mmCIF file of N, CA and C in Angstrom:
data_model
loop_
_atom_site.group_PDB
_atom_site.id
_atom_site.type_symbol
_atom_site.label_atom_id
_atom_site.label_comp_id
_atom_site.label_asym_id
_atom_site.label_seq_id
_atom_site.Cartn_x
_atom_site.Cartn_y
_atom_site.Cartn_z
ATOM 1 N N MET A 12 199.970 160.085 -72.954
ATOM 2 C CA MET A 12 198.848 160.602 -73.894
ATOM 3 C C MET A 12 198.872 162.059 -73.744
ATOM 4 N N ALA A 13 198.667 162.511 -74.850
ATOM 5 C CA ALA A 13 198.374 164.010 -74.965
ATOM 6 C C ALA A 13 197.330 164.606 -75.783
ATOM 7 N N LEU A 14 196.748 165.823 -75.754
ATOM 8 C CA LEU A 14 195.886 166.589 -76.784
ATOM 9 C C LEU A 14 196.574 166.862 -77.991
ATOM 10 N N LYS A 15 195.922 166.634 -79.198
ATOM 11 C CA LYS A 15 196.095 167.736 -80.138
ATOM 12 C C LYS A 15 195.031 168.364 -80.757
ATOM 13 N N LEU A 16 195.152 169.368 -81.157
ATOM 14 C CA LEU A 16 194.174 170.588 -81.521
ATOM 15 C C LEU A 16 194.312 171.029 -82.990
ATOM 16 N N VAL A 17 193.423 170.706 -83.665
ATOM 17 C CA VAL A 17 193.412 170.955 -85.273
ATOM 18 C C VAL A 17 192.243 171.852 -85.717
ATOM 19 N N PRO A 18 192.800 173.073 -86.226
ATOM 20 C CA PRO A 18 191.295 173.961 -86.712
ATOM 21 C C PRO A 18 191.511 173.442 -88.036
ATOM 22 N N ASP A 19 189.836 173.698 -88.468
ATOM 23 C CA ASP A 19 189.533 173.371 -89.748
ATOM 24 C C ASP A 19 189.968 174.637 -90.870
ATOM 25 N N MET A 20 190.368 175.475 -90.435
ATOM 26 C CA MET A 20 190.891 176.514 -91.342
ATOM 27 C C MET A 20 192.069 177.397 -91.147
ATOM 28 N N GLU A 21 192.643 178.195 -92.242
ATOM 29 C CA GLU A 21 193.712 178.892 -91.841
ATOM 30 C C GLU A 21 193.218 180.329 -91.834
ATOM 31 N N THR A 22 192.379 180.613 -92.535
ATOM 32 C CA THR A 22 191.748 182.327 -92.350
ATOM 33 C C THR A 22 190.529 182.295 -91.612
ATOM 34 N N TRP A 23 190.592 183.176 -90.358
ATOM 35 C CA TRP A 23 189.421 183.695 -89.941
ATOM 36 C C TRP A 23 189.381 185.012 -89.844
ATOM 37 N N HIS A 24 187.994 185.522 -90.126
ATOM 38 C CA HIS A 24 188.012 186.655 -90.216
ATOM 39 C C HIS A 24 187.163 187.115 -88.758
ATOM 40 N N ALA A 25 187.297 188.505 -88.690
ATOM 41 C CA ALA A 25 186.854 189.132 -87.380
ATOM 42 C C ALA A 25 185.874 189.968 -87.737
ATOM 43 N N ASP A 26 184.434 189.432 -88.023
ATOM 44 C CA ASP A 26 183.564 189.944 -88.448
ATOM 45 C C ASP A 26 182.195 190.058 -87.501
ATOM 46 N N GLY A 27 182.340 189.071 -86.464
ATOM 47 C CA GLY A 27 181.291 188.856 -85.360
ATOM 48 C C GLY A 27 180.463 187.828 -86.047
ATOM 49 N N LYS A 28 180.906 186.846 -87.026
ATOM 50 C CA LYS A 28 179.944 185.867 -87.937
ATOM 51 C C LYS A 28 180.849 184.663 -88.095
ATOM 52 N N ASP A 29 182.141 184.730 -88.204
ATOM 53 C CA ASP A 29 182.824 183.701 -88.868
ATOM 54 C C ASP A 29 183.128 182.471 -87.689
ATOM 55 N N LEU A 30 183.165 181.569 -88.053
ATOM 56 C CA LEU A 30 183.429 180.325 -87.263
ATOM 57 C C LEU A 30 184.369 179.477 -87.507
ATOM 58 N N MET A 31 185.175 178.941 -86.457
ATOM 59 C CA MET A 31 186.160 178.191 -86.528
ATOM 60 C C MET A 31 185.641 176.819 -85.755
ATOM 61 N N HIS A 32 186.174 175.906 -86.447
ATOM 62 C CA HIS A 32 185.974 174.327 -85.849
ATOM 63 C C HIS A 32 187.005 174.055 -85.580
ATOM 64 N N VAL A 33 187.584 173.561 -84.281
ATOM 65 C CA VAL A 33 188.604 172.992 -83.826
ATOM 66 C C VAL A 33 188.424 171.283 -82.862
ATOM 67 N N ARG A 34 188.888 170.630 -83.774
ATOM 68 C CA ARG A 34 188.955 169.403 -83.430
ATOM 69 C C ARG A 34 190.033 168.978 -82.236
ATOM 70 N N ILE A 35 189.794 168.022 -81.383
ATOM 71 C CA ILE A 35 190.437 167.641 -80.381
ATOM 72 C C ILE A 35 190.713 166.210 -80.193
ATOM 73 N N TYR A 36 191.775 165.885 -80.310
ATOM 74 C CA TYR A 36 192.281 164.614 -80.545
ATOM 75 C C TYR A 36 192.917 163.987 -79.202
ATOM 76 N N ALA A 37 192.771 162.833 -78.760
ATOM 77 C CA ALA A 37 193.685 162.224 -77.414
ATOM 78 C C ALA A 37 194.835 161.334 -78.650
ATOM 79 N N VAL A 38 195.911 161.478 -78.436
ATOM 80 C CA VAL A 38 197.163 161.076 -79.078
ATOM 81 C C VAL A 38 198.292 160.200 -78.166
ATOM 82 N N ASP A 39 198.568 159.398 -78.839
ATOM 83 C CA ASP A 39 199.791 158.736 -78.177
ATOM 84 C C ASP A 39 201.285 159.299 -78.438
ATOM 85 N N LYS A 40 202.034 158.865 -77.964
ATOM 86 C CA LYS A 40 203.639 159.368 -77.873
ATOM 87 C C LYS A 40 204.090 159.613 -79.377
ATOM 88 N N LYS A 41 203.475 158.292 -80.192
ATOM 89 C CA LYS A 41 203.887 158.681 -81.710
ATOM 90 C C LYS A 41 202.748 159.879 -82.536
ATOM 91 N N GLY A 42 201.880 160.265 -81.883
ATOM 92 C CA GLY A 42 200.880 161.274 -82.414
ATOM 93 C C GLY A 42 200.015 160.539 -83.012
ATOM 94 N N ARG A 43 199.452 159.183 -82.517
ATOM 95 C CA ARG A 43 198.412 158.425 -83.077
ATOM 96 C C ARG A 43 197.176 158.648 -82.389
ATOM 97 N N ARG A 44 196.029 158.751 -82.816
ATOM 98 C CA ARG A 44 194.885 158.761 -82.157
ATOM 99 C C ARG A 44 194.737 157.552 -81.197
ATOM 100 N N VAL A 45 193.993 157.920 -80.252
ATOM 101 C CA VAL A 45 193.711 157.063 -79.372
ATOM 102 C C VAL A 45 192.285 156.622 -79.208
ATOM 103 N N LEU A 46 191.679 155.582 -79.373
ATOM 104 C CA LEU A 46 190.438 155.352 -79.579
ATOM 105 C C LEU A 46 189.666 154.394 -78.713
ATOM 106 N N ASN A 47 190.968 153.724 -77.951
ATOM 107 C CA ASN A 47 190.646 152.723 -77.126
ATOM 108 C C ASN A 47 189.604 152.863 -76.077
ATOM 109 N N VAL A 48 188.526 152.097 -75.956
ATOM 110 C CA VAL A 48 187.398 152.252 -75.131
ATOM 111 C C VAL A 48 187.739 152.091 -73.521
ATOM 112 N N LYS A 49 188.615 151.202 -73.740
ATOM 113 C CA LYS A 49 189.339 150.396 -72.455
ATOM 114 C C LYS A 49 190.272 151.753 -71.750
ATOM 115 N N ASP A 50 190.760 152.728 -72.320
ATOM 116 C CA ASP A 50 191.666 153.475 -71.723
ATOM 117 C C ASP A 50 190.675 154.903 -71.411
ATOM 118 N N ALA A 51 190.626 154.949 -69.923
ATOM 119 C CA ALA A 51 189.791 156.420 -69.389
ATOM 120 C C ALA A 51 190.358 157.588 -70.106
ATOM 121 N N LYS A 52 191.533 157.869 -70.235
ATOM 122 C CA LYS A 52 191.990 159.103 -70.962
ATOM 123 C C LYS A 52 191.008 159.464 -72.375
ATOM 124 N N ALA A 53 190.669 158.350 -72.889
ATOM 125 C CA ALA A 53 190.249 158.325 -74.359
ATOM 126 C C ALA A 53 188.923 159.092 -73.950
ATOM 127 N N PHE A 54 187.996 158.983 -72.971
ATOM 128 C CA PHE A 54 187.190 159.514 -72.281
ATOM 129 C C PHE A 54 187.342 160.746 -71.149
ATOM 130 N N ASP A 55 188.421 161.369 -71.187
ATOM 131 C CA ASP A 55 188.852 162.419 -70.157
ATOM 132 C C ASP A 55 187.866 163.569 -70.486
ATOM 133 N N LYS A 56 187.226 164.410 -69.197
ATOM 134 C CA LYS A 56 186.855 165.395 -69.135
ATOM 135 C C LYS A 56 187.586 166.639 -69.505
ATOM 136 N N LEU A 57 187.170 167.465 -70.397
ATOM 137 C CA LEU A 57 188.186 168.646 -71.048
ATOM 138 C C LEU A 57 187.441 169.980 -70.334
ATOM 139 N N THR A 58 188.554 170.785 -70.168
ATOM 140 C CA THR A 58 187.730 172.162 -70.094
ATOM 141 C C THR A 58 188.535 173.066 -71.011
ATOM 142 N N PHE A 59 187.368 173.762 -72.097
ATOM 143 C CA PHE A 59 188.001 174.867 -72.882
ATOM 144 C C PHE A 59 187.719 176.181 -72.299
ATOM 145 N N GLN A 60 188.687 176.850 -72.703
ATOM 146 C CA GLN A 60 189.081 178.232 -72.637
ATOM 147 C C GLN A 60 189.293 179.156 -73.368
ATOM 148 N N VAL A 61 188.771 180.511 -73.789
ATOM 149 C CA VAL A 61 189.156 181.106 -74.840
ATOM 150 C C VAL A 61 189.476 182.427 -74.546
ATOM 151 N N LYS A 62 190.523 183.107 -74.834
ATOM 152 C CA LYS A 62 191.112 184.385 -74.722
ATOM 153 C C LYS A 62 191.250 185.245 -76.025
ATOM 154 N N GLY A 63 190.878 186.201 -75.682
ATOM 155 C CA GLY A 63 190.666 187.158 -76.872
ATOM 156 C C GLY A 63 189.291 187.618 -77.554
ATOM 157 N N ASP A 64 189.281 188.170 -78.699
ATOM 158 C CA ASP A 64 188.211 188.662 -78.829
ATOM 159 C C ASP A 64 187.160 187.437 -79.705
ATOM 160 N N ALA A 65 186.738 186.528 -78.978
ATOM 161 C CA ALA A 65 185.945 185.228 -79.464
ATOM 162 C C ALA A 65 185.446 184.631 -78.730
ATOM 163 N N ASN A 66 184.449 183.861 -78.833
ATOM 164 C CA ASN A 66 183.474 183.117 -77.843
ATOM 165 C C ASN A 66 183.345 181.305 -78.280
ATOM 166 N N ILE A 67 183.093 180.801 -77.415
ATOM 167 C CA ILE A 67 182.879 179.427 -77.473
ATOM 168 C C ILE A 67 181.284 179.460 -77.898
ATOM 169 N N VAL A 68 180.866 178.874 -79.041
ATOM 170 C CA VAL A 68 179.509 178.717 -79.500
ATOM 171 C C VAL A 68 178.844 177.365 -78.768
ATOM 172 N N ALA A 69 179.928 176.140 -79.204
ATOM 173 C CA ALA A 69 179.416 175.066 -79.260
ATOM 174 C C ALA A 69 180.603 173.920 -78.597
ATOM 175 N N VAL A 70 180.051 172.802 -78.359
ATOM 176 C CA VAL A 70 181.142 171.853 -77.998
ATOM 177 C C VAL A 70 180.372 170.734 -78.330
ATOM 178 N N ASP A 71 180.952 169.548 -78.781
ATOM 179 C CA ASP A 71 180.402 168.036 -79.052
ATOM 180 C C ASP A 71 181.598 167.069 -79.303
ATOM 181 N N ASN A 72 181.155 166.033 -79.014
ATOM 182 C CA ASN A 72 182.174 164.716 -79.234
ATOM 183 C C ASN A 72 181.522 163.359 -79.809
ATOM 184 N N GLY A 73 180.200 163.708 -80.473
ATOM 185 C CA GLY A 73 179.834 162.570 -81.201
ATOM 186 C C GLY A 73 179.144 161.487 -80.333
ATOM 187 N N ASN A 74 179.044 161.540 -79.201
ATOM 188 C CA ASN A 74 178.391 160.590 -78.292
ATOM 189 C C ASN A 74 176.751 160.695 -78.457
ATOM 190 N N ILE A 75 176.021 160.323 -78.936
ATOM 191 C CA ILE A 75 174.672 160.293 -78.969
ATOM 192 C C ILE A 75 173.923 160.257 -77.607
ATOM 193 N N ALA A 76 174.522 159.234 -76.663
ATOM 194 C CA ALA A 76 173.891 158.936 -75.653
ATOM 195 C C ALA A 76 174.195 159.589 -74.505
ATOM 196 N N SER A 77 175.094 160.617 -75.001
ATOM 197 C CA SER A 77 175.611 161.902 -73.712
ATOM 198 C C SER A 77 174.693 162.879 -73.466
ATOM 199 N N ASP A 78 174.435 163.261 -72.210
ATOM 200 C CA ASP A 78 173.527 164.270 -71.783
ATOM 201 C C ASP A 78 174.015 165.568 -71.249
ATOM 202 N N GLU A 79 175.363 165.647 -71.760
ATOM 203 C CA GLU A 79 176.048 166.908 -71.596
ATOM 204 C C GLU A 79 175.443 167.931 -72.718
ATOM 205 N N LEU A 80 175.480 169.089 -72.162
ATOM 206 C CA LEU A 80 174.925 170.111 -73.176
ATOM 207 C C LEU A 80 175.874 170.639 -74.233
ATOM 208 N N HIS A 81 175.541 170.905 -75.521
ATOM 209 C CA HIS A 81 176.292 171.405 -76.436
ATOM 210 C C HIS A 81 176.832 172.885 -76.508
ATOM 211 N N ILE A 82 175.944 173.940 -75.365
ATOM 212 C CA ILE A 82 176.072 174.982 -75.644
ATOM 213 C C ILE A 82 176.218 175.349 -73.760
ATOM 214 N N GLY A 83 176.530 176.583 -73.677
ATOM 215 C CA GLY A 83 176.694 176.970 -72.252
ATOM 216 C C GLY A 83 175.275 177.849 -71.954
ATOM 217 N N LYS A 84 175.463 178.113 -70.681
ATOM 218 C CA LYS A 84 174.188 178.845 -70.166
ATOM 219 C C LYS A 84 173.658 180.065 -70.863
ATOM 220 N N THR A 85 174.838 180.778 -71.047
ATOM 221 C CA THR A 85 174.475 182.280 -71.999
ATOM 222 C C THR A 85 174.906 181.908 -73.587
ATOM 223 N N GLN A 86 174.955 181.159 -74.229
ATOM 224 C CA GLN A 86 175.059 180.709 -75.535
ATOM 225 C C GLN A 86 176.313 180.567 -76.069
ATOM 226 N N LEU A 87 176.903 181.972 -75.675
ATOM 227 C CA LEU A 87 178.625 182.366 -76.180
ATOM 228 C C LEU A 87 179.197 182.202 -74.664
ATOM 229 N N GLU A 88 180.193 181.510 -74.615
ATOM 230 C CA GLU A 88 181.001 181.147 -73.335
ATOM 231 C C GLU A 88 182.432 181.472 -73.554
ATOM 232 N N LYS A 89 183.283 182.005 -72.426
ATOM 233 C CA LYS A 89 184.626 182.053 -72.495
ATOM 234 C C LYS A 89 185.125 180.812 -72.198
ATOM 235 N N SER A 90 184.366 180.098 -71.444
ATOM 236 C CA SER A 90 184.889 178.634 -70.546
ATOM 237 C C SER A 90 183.507 177.689 -70.599
ATOM 238 N N ILE A 91 183.982 176.084 -70.782
ATOM 239 C CA ILE A 91 183.120 175.357 -71.212
ATOM 240 C C ILE A 91 183.859 174.154 -70.986
ATOM 241 N N GLN A 92 182.971 172.977 -70.373
ATOM 242 C CA GLN A 92 183.332 171.754 -70.415
ATOM 243 C C GLN A 92 182.814 170.362 -71.223
ATOM 244 N N ARG A 93 183.312 169.629 -71.563
ATOM 245 C CA ARG A 93 182.985 168.508 -72.366
ATOM 246 C C ARG A 93 183.696 167.388 -72.013
ATOM 247 N N HIS A 94 183.017 166.070 -72.235
ATOM 248 C CA HIS A 94 183.909 164.798 -72.102
ATOM 249 C C HIS A 94 184.690 164.527 -73.509
ATOM 250 N N LEU A 95 185.698 163.974 -73.615
ATOM 251 C CA LEU A 95 186.189 163.083 -75.108
ATOM 252 C C LEU A 95 185.305 161.713 -75.331
ATOM 253 N N PHE A 96 184.878 161.635 -76.208
ATOM 254 C CA PHE A 96 184.440 160.226 -76.910
ATOM 255 C C PHE A 96 185.183 159.487 -77.235
ATOM 256 N N GLN A 97 185.552 158.551 -77.205
ATOM 257 C CA GLN A 97 186.600 157.803 -77.991
ATOM 258 C C GLN A 97 187.623 158.498 -78.613
ATOM 259 N N GLY A 98 188.371 159.521 -77.665
ATOM 260 C CA GLY A 98 189.437 160.004 -78.037
ATOM 261 C C GLY A 98 189.131 161.483 -78.874
ATOM 262 N N SER A 99 188.145 161.763 -78.952
ATOM 263 C CA SER A 99 187.403 162.756 -79.605
ATOM 264 C C SER A 99 186.677 163.753 -79.291
ATOM 265 N N ALA A 100 186.972 165.387 -79.542
ATOM 266 C CA ALA A 100 186.010 166.121 -79.178
ATOM 267 C C ALA A 100 185.708 167.309 -80.422
ATOM 268 N N LEU A 101 184.671 168.448 -79.972
ATOM 269 C CA LEU A 101 185.055 169.368 -81.226
ATOM 270 C C LEU A 101 184.282 170.538 -80.373
ATOM 271 N N VAL A 102 184.961 171.811 -80.632
ATOM 272 C CA VAL A 102 184.563 172.919 -80.052
ATOM 273 C C VAL A 102 184.539 174.067 -81.289
ATOM 274 N N ILE A 103 183.449 174.724 -81.295
ATOM 275 C CA ILE A 103 183.222 175.639 -82.311
ATOM 276 C C ILE A 103 183.357 177.030 -81.624
ATOM 277 N N LEU A 104 184.179 177.879 -82.249
ATOM 278 C CA LEU A 104 184.563 179.291 -82.019
ATOM 279 C C LEU A 104 183.544 180.408 -82.694
ATOM 280 N N ARG A 105 183.226 181.420 -82.511
ATOM 281 C CA ARG A 105 183.095 182.410 -83.207
ATOM 282 C C ARG A 105 183.782 183.796 -82.551
ATOM 283 N N ALA A 106 184.404 184.129 -83.944
ATOM 284 C CA ALA A 106 185.253 185.574 -83.944
ATOM 285 C C ALA A 106 184.265 186.893 -83.150
ATOM 286 N N GLY A 107 185.099 187.530 -82.812
ATOM 287 C CA GLY A 107 184.207 188.965 -82.400
ATOM 288 C C GLY A 107 184.514 189.793 -83.683
ATOM 289 N N ASP A 108 184.781 191.092 -83.645
ATOM 290 C CA ASP A 108 184.772 192.412 -84.190
ATOM 291 C C ASP A 108 186.090 192.714 -84.595
ATOM 292 N N LYS A 109 187.096 192.394 -83.528
ATOM 293 C CA LYS A 109 188.630 193.195 -83.471
ATOM 294 C C LYS A 109 189.536 191.865 -83.960
ATOM 295 N N PRO A 110 190.167 192.246 -84.924
ATOM 296 C CA PRO A 110 191.279 191.321 -85.573
ATOM 297 C C PRO A 110 192.277 191.412 -84.259
ATOM 298 N N GLY A 111 192.922 190.059 -84.188
ATOM 299 C CA GLY A 111 193.796 189.684 -83.421
ATOM 300 C C GLY A 111 193.969 188.342 -83.248
ATOM 301 N N LYS A 112 194.819 188.416 -81.973
ATOM 302 C CA LYS A 112 195.273 186.745 -81.528
ATOM 303 C C LYS A 112 194.138 186.270 -80.549
ATOM 304 N N ILE A 113 193.886 184.639 -80.470
ATOM 305 C CA ILE A 113 192.975 184.193 -80.109
ATOM 306 C C ILE A 113 193.370 183.203 -79.695
ATOM 307 N N GLU A 114 193.421 182.961 -78.431
ATOM 308 C CA GLU A 114 194.161 181.554 -77.640
ATOM 309 C C GLU A 114 193.204 180.569 -77.098
ATOM 310 N N LEU A 115 193.114 179.705 -77.456
ATOM 311 C CA LEU A 115 192.375 178.320 -77.028
ATOM 312 C C LEU A 115 192.992 177.514 -76.398
ATOM 313 N N SER A 116 192.467 176.978 -75.067
ATOM 314 C CA SER A 116 192.928 176.262 -74.044
ATOM 315 C C SER A 116 192.440 175.095 -73.951
ATOM 316 N N VAL A 117 192.851 174.057 -74.046
ATOM 317 C CA VAL A 117 192.107 172.803 -73.670
ATOM 318 C C VAL A 117 192.779 171.950 -72.674
ATOM 319 N N ALA A 118 192.344 171.632 -71.414
ATOM 320 C CA ALA A 118 192.866 170.810 -70.366
ATOM 321 C C ALA A 118 192.041 169.666 -70.128
ATOM 322 N N GLY A 119 192.503 168.747 -69.738
ATOM 323 C CA GLY A 119 191.865 167.599 -69.337
ATOM 324 C C GLY A 119 192.001 167.109 -68.091
ATOM 325 N N GLU A 120 191.579 166.103 -67.194
ATOM 326 C CA GLU A 120 191.658 165.940 -65.805
ATOM 327 C C GLU A 120 192.814 164.918 -65.500
ATOM 328 N N LYS A 121 193.164 164.283 -66.817
ATOM 329 C CA LYS A 121 194.204 163.477 -66.772
ATOM 330 C C LYS A 121 195.407 163.596 -67.753
ATOM 331 N N MET A 122 195.246 164.730 -68.663
ATOM 332 C CA MET A 122 196.049 165.129 -69.484
ATOM 333 C C MET A 122 196.388 166.528 -69.618
ATOM 334 N N LYS A 123 197.896 166.930 -69.911
ATOM 335 C CA LYS A 123 198.347 168.433 -69.815
ATOM 336 C C LYS A 123 197.295 169.215 -70.737
ATOM 337 N N ALA A 124 197.271 170.436 -70.300
ATOM 338 C CA ALA A 124 196.638 171.250 -71.277
ATOM 339 C C ALA A 124 197.473 171.548 -72.567
ATOM 340 N N LYS A 125 196.667 171.822 -73.617
ATOM 341 C CA LYS A 125 197.041 172.400 -74.912
ATOM 342 C C LYS A 125 196.753 173.850 -75.073
ATOM 343 N N LYS A 126 197.375 174.560 -76.022
ATOM 344 C CA LYS A 126 197.225 175.696 -76.379
ATOM 345 C C LYS A 126 197.194 175.569 -77.855
ATOM 346 N N LEU A 127 196.400 176.386 -78.387
ATOM 347 C CA LEU A 127 196.368 176.732 -79.837
ATOM 348 C C LEU A 127 196.217 178.451 -80.102
ATOM 349 N N VAL A 128 196.938 178.948 -80.687
ATOM 350 C CA VAL A 128 196.897 180.509 -80.908
ATOM 351 C C VAL A 128 196.344 180.428 -82.349
ATOM 352 N N LEU A 129 195.530 181.418 -82.618
ATOM 353 C CA LEU A 129 194.862 181.784 -83.894
ATOM 354 C C LEU A 129 194.698 183.222 -84.004
ATOM 355 N N ASN A 130 194.553 183.350 -85.244
ATOM 356 C CA ASN A 130 194.778 185.040 -85.612
ATOM 357 C C ASN A 130 193.617 185.379 -86.717
ATOM 358 N N THR A 131 192.849 186.304 -86.055
ATOM 359 C CA THR A 131 191.331 186.867 -87.019
ATOM 360 C C THR A 131 192.030 188.141 -87.770
ATOM 361 N N LYS A 132 191.498 188.111 -88.882
ATOM 362 C CA LYS A 132 192.048 189.457 -89.662
ATOM 363 C C LYS A 132 190.729 190.051 -90.241
#
């Protein structure tokens, strides 16, 4: 099983306000989403880290029964954790003011880290 990161936009503006939603999915060897509630990896704990001029605004997984926080201690974070719920999670990033490369890294306790490189303009 592996992680798949899917951004919601191709263009991201370095204006200090623009948001990027990145969906994270647990996928099998054929790239199919893993939703199986019996597979512990579908509920793996993830660590999100961002490098570059951007911050993590919030994370979510759609689990209404979860008591995990959606935001970090300081509202804008460089690193935060959240569990997958039925093989899915979401991270919301806010661009800074400087155009350039942003690297999002997502690692699971039971799955290899996956990186996504985004560019702000």
